Amino acid sequence: MFPWESYHNGLNALPFTVNITHPSEPRARSKHCDSTAFEGSPCSECAIVHKHISQLVKIVRDPKAHTNCKYLSIGHMQNLAKMYAAQVKELKLQACNDSREYMMSLTQLDNYSCLLMAISENDVPCLQQVIKIAMDNGASIHEVVNKLEGAIEGAYCP
């Protein structure tokens, strides 16, 4: 992709012109060509045009990370789109995981609140024993609350 935006006379202008009357054989010529060379050989100014073109080719083939999209080729823009799609996918997954973790924390906090309410509102028989047995058996806080509620109702006796 040729940087046509830079192909003008000005501060950032390219130091050469391109003749594309025959698209299959474009010709570049220095803007400061003195045309004093022999037939078939370029003048000293035109001889260095290939270095500028080589530099442009290098820039086009391997653009820097934050190059404006209007200077990128279709292939580079497709690669960027794929990279951004993968990044969006990763961020969505991270958001789902964070949401799940947040909900689990809220559930656990709610269970601790239930435990606190069960202890403060009722006289649970053998409170320490119920909690110790449940914790020794690897019960979750939710199961401990259920056992305490059962002990309050008289359905569970340690």
Tab-separated table of C-alpha atoms in Angstrom:
chain	number	residue	atom	x	y	z
A	1	MET	CA	0.000	0.000	0.000
A	2	PHE	CA	1.580	3.259	-1.090
A	3	PRO	CA	1.278	6.210	1.326
A	4	TRP	CA	-0.533	8.519	-1.098
A	5	GLU	CA	-1.236	10.987	1.726
A	6	SER	CA	2.510	11.761	1.793
A	7	TYR	CA	2.753	12.145	-1.979
A	8	HIS	CA	2.556	15.938	-2.133
A	9	ASN	CA	4.788	18.970	-1.892
A	10	GLY	CA	5.147	19.968	1.717
A	11	LEU	CA	7.028	19.398	4.938
A	12	ASN	CA	6.422	15.621	5.049
A	13	ALA	CA	6.491	15.061	1.291
A	14	LEU	CA	8.237	12.117	-0.291
A	15	PRO	CA	11.502	13.035	-2.050
A	16	PHE	CA	10.392	11.391	-5.302
A	17	THR	CA	7.513	11.238	-7.770
A	18	VAL	CA	5.935	8.114	-9.183
A	19	ASN	CA	4.906	7.707	-12.785
A	20	ILE	CA	2.153	5.102	-13.066
A	21	THR	CA	1.066	5.638	-16.672
A	22	HIS	CA	1.964	1.967	-17.132
A	23	PRO	CA	0.682	0.347	-13.895
A	24	SER	CA	2.660	-2.826	-14.485
A	25	GLU	CA	5.900	-0.789	-14.612
A	26	PRO	CA	5.755	2.133	-12.161
A	27	ARG	CA	8.754	4.463	-12.290
A	28	ALA	CA	10.071	6.581	-9.445
A	29	ARG	CA	12.102	9.721	-10.008
A	30	SER	CA	13.668	12.160	-7.554
A	31	LYS	CA	12.012	15.554	-7.269
A	32	HIS	CA	15.510	17.029	-7.538
A	33	CYS	CA	16.542	15.030	-10.607
A	34	ASP	CA	19.232	16.864	-12.631
A	35	SER	CA	18.904	14.528	-15.674
A	36	THR	CA	22.630	14.801	-16.436
A	37	ALA	CA	23.295	11.072	-16.354
A	38	PHE	CA	24.011	8.950	-19.397
A	39	GLU	CA	21.161	7.199	-21.176
A	40	GLY	CA	19.922	4.213	-19.137
A	41	SER	CA	21.654	5.138	-15.871
A	42	PRO	CA	20.038	7.242	-13.117
A	43	CYS	CA	21.378	10.597	-11.917
A	44	SER	CA	22.847	10.779	-8.402
A	45	GLU	CA	19.522	12.003	-6.945
A	46	CYS	CA	17.467	9.260	-8.623
A	47	ALA	CA	20.004	6.614	-7.595
A	48	ILE	CA	19.057	6.990	-3.913
A	49	VAL	CA	15.284	6.781	-4.518
A	50	HIS	CA	15.423	2.987	-4.138
A	51	LYS	CA	16.579	3.459	-0.512
A	52	HIS	CA	13.460	5.515	0.235
A	53	ILE	CA	11.260	2.950	-1.458
A	54	SER	CA	12.961	0.106	0.460
A	55	GLN	CA	12.277	1.971	3.713
A	56	LEU	CA	8.609	2.413	2.738
A	57	VAL	CA	8.348	-1.303	1.927
A	58	LYS	CA	9.787	-2.149	5.341
A	59	ILE	CA	7.268	0.134	7.061
A	60	VAL	CA	4.361	-1.348	5.094
A	61	ARG	CA	5.338	-4.958	5.769
A	62	ASP	CA	5.955	-4.479	9.499
A	63	PRO	CA	4.016	-1.470	10.811
A	64	LYS	CA	4.526	-0.248	14.352
A	65	ALA	CA	1.960	-1.207	16.974
A	66	HIS	CA	0.097	2.111	17.087
A	67	THR	CA	0.087	2.950	13.375
A	68	ASN	CA	-3.079	4.733	12.256
A	69	CYS	CA	-5.499	2.288	10.593
A	70	LYS	CA	-5.672	4.334	7.394
A	71	TYR	CA	-2.017	3.438	6.738
A	72	LEU	CA	-2.449	-0.313	7.313
A	73	SER	CA	-3.079	-2.972	4.706
A	74	ILE	CA	-6.157	-5.200	4.721
A	75	GLY	CA	-4.104	-8.106	6.089
A	76	HIS	CA	-2.796	-6.052	9.000
A	77	MET	CA	-6.295	-4.780	9.797
A	78	GLN	CA	-7.648	-8.362	9.747
A	79	ASN	CA	-4.916	-9.419	12.177
A	80	LEU	CA	-5.808	-6.478	14.435
A	81	ALA	CA	-9.498	-7.417	14.299
A	82	LYS	CA	-8.671	-11.019	15.276
A	83	MET	CA	-6.446	-9.824	18.112
A	84	TYR	CA	-9.148	-7.456	19.424
A	85	ALA	CA	-11.801	-10.197	19.131
A	86	ALA	CA	-9.616	-12.535	21.192
A	87	GLN	CA	-9.064	-9.776	23.750
A	88	VAL	CA	-12.832	-9.140	23.989
A	89	LYS	CA	-13.433	-12.869	24.448
A	90	GLU	CA	-10.849	-13.011	27.223
A	91	LEU	CA	-12.345	-9.971	28.972
A	92	LYS	CA	-15.856	-11.465	28.781
A	93	LEU	CA	-14.602	-14.680	30.358
A	94	GLN	CA	-12.835	-12.699	33.073
A	95	ALA	CA	-16.048	-10.728	33.725
A	96	CYS	CA	-18.030	-13.975	34.050
A	97	ASN	CA	-15.479	-15.413	36.472
A	98	ASP	CA	-15.434	-12.197	38.509
A	99	SER	CA	-19.239	-12.173	38.604
A	100	ARG	CA	-19.334	-15.793	39.775
A	101	GLU	CA	-16.768	-15.065	42.483
A	102	TYR	CA	-18.741	-11.994	43.572
A	103	MET	CA	-21.973	-13.984	43.805
A	104	MET	CA	-20.248	-16.717	45.831
A	105	SER	CA	-18.921	-14.080	48.236
A	106	LEU	CA	-22.402	-12.581	48.621
A	107	THR	CA	-23.883	-16.032	49.273
A	108	GLN	CA	-21.250	-16.774	51.890
A	109	LEU	CA	-21.817	-13.403	53.532
A	110	ASP	CA	-25.561	-14.102	53.573
A	111	ASN	CA	-24.915	-17.503	55.198
A	112	TYR	CA	-22.787	-15.908	57.921
A	113	SER	CA	-25.563	-13.360	58.505
A	114	CYS	CA	-28.057	-16.221	58.872
A	115	LEU	CA	-25.760	-17.927	61.376
A	116	LEU	CA	-25.428	-14.730	63.364
A	117	MET	CA	-29.199	-14.198	63.331
A	118	ALA	CA	-29.848	-17.818	64.410
A	119	ILE	CA	-27.460	-17.446	67.314
A	120	SER	CA	-28.690	-14.029	68.429
A	121	GLU	CA	-32.455	-14.635	68.133
A	122	ASN	CA	-32.760	-18.135	69.579
A	123	ASP	CA	-31.440	-20.139	72.450
A	124	VAL	CA	-29.927	-23.037	70.531
A	125	PRO	CA	-29.424	-26.088	72.757
A	126	CYS	CA	-25.782	-27.233	72.836
A	127	LEU	CA	-24.703	-24.458	70.441
A	128	GLN	CA	-20.964	-25.164	70.711
A	129	GLN	CA	-21.474	-28.874	70.242
A	130	VAL	CA	-23.638	-28.424	67.101
A	131	ILE	CA	-21.113	-26.086	65.492
A	132	LYS	CA	-18.082	-28.219	66.484
A	133	ILE	CA	-19.572	-31.453	65.114
A	134	ALA	CA	-20.620	-29.779	61.864
A	135	MET	CA	-17.183	-28.166	61.376
A	136	ASP	CA	-15.375	-31.418	62.215
A	137	ASN	CA	-17.421	-33.149	59.519
A	138	GLY	CA	-16.304	-30.510	56.983
A	139	ALA	CA	-19.688	-28.837	56.729
A	140	SER	CA	-20.057	-25.496	54.983
A	141	ILE	CA	-21.469	-22.492	56.766
A	142	HIS	CA	-24.766	-23.120	54.948
A	143	GLU	CA	-24.949	-26.656	56.402
A	144	VAL	CA	-24.085	-25.337	59.881
A	145	VAL	CA	-26.970	-22.847	59.631
A	146	ASN	CA	-29.316	-25.663	58.542
A	147	LYS	CA	-28.213	-27.806	61.509
A	148	LEU	CA	-28.728	-24.880	63.893
A	149	GLU	CA	-32.200	-24.278	62.461
A	150	GLY	CA	-32.926	-27.996	62.929
A	151	ALA	CA	-31.680	-27.806	66.519
A	152	ILE	CA	-33.899	-24.754	67.167
A	153	GLU	CA	-36.927	-26.669	65.854
A	154	GLY	CA	-35.891	-29.724	67.856
A	155	ALA	CA	-35.344	-31.903	64.796
A	156	TYR	CA	-31.579	-32.165	65.247
A	157	CYS	CA	-29.814	-33.239	68.390
A	158	PRO	CA	-26.022	-33.677	68.367
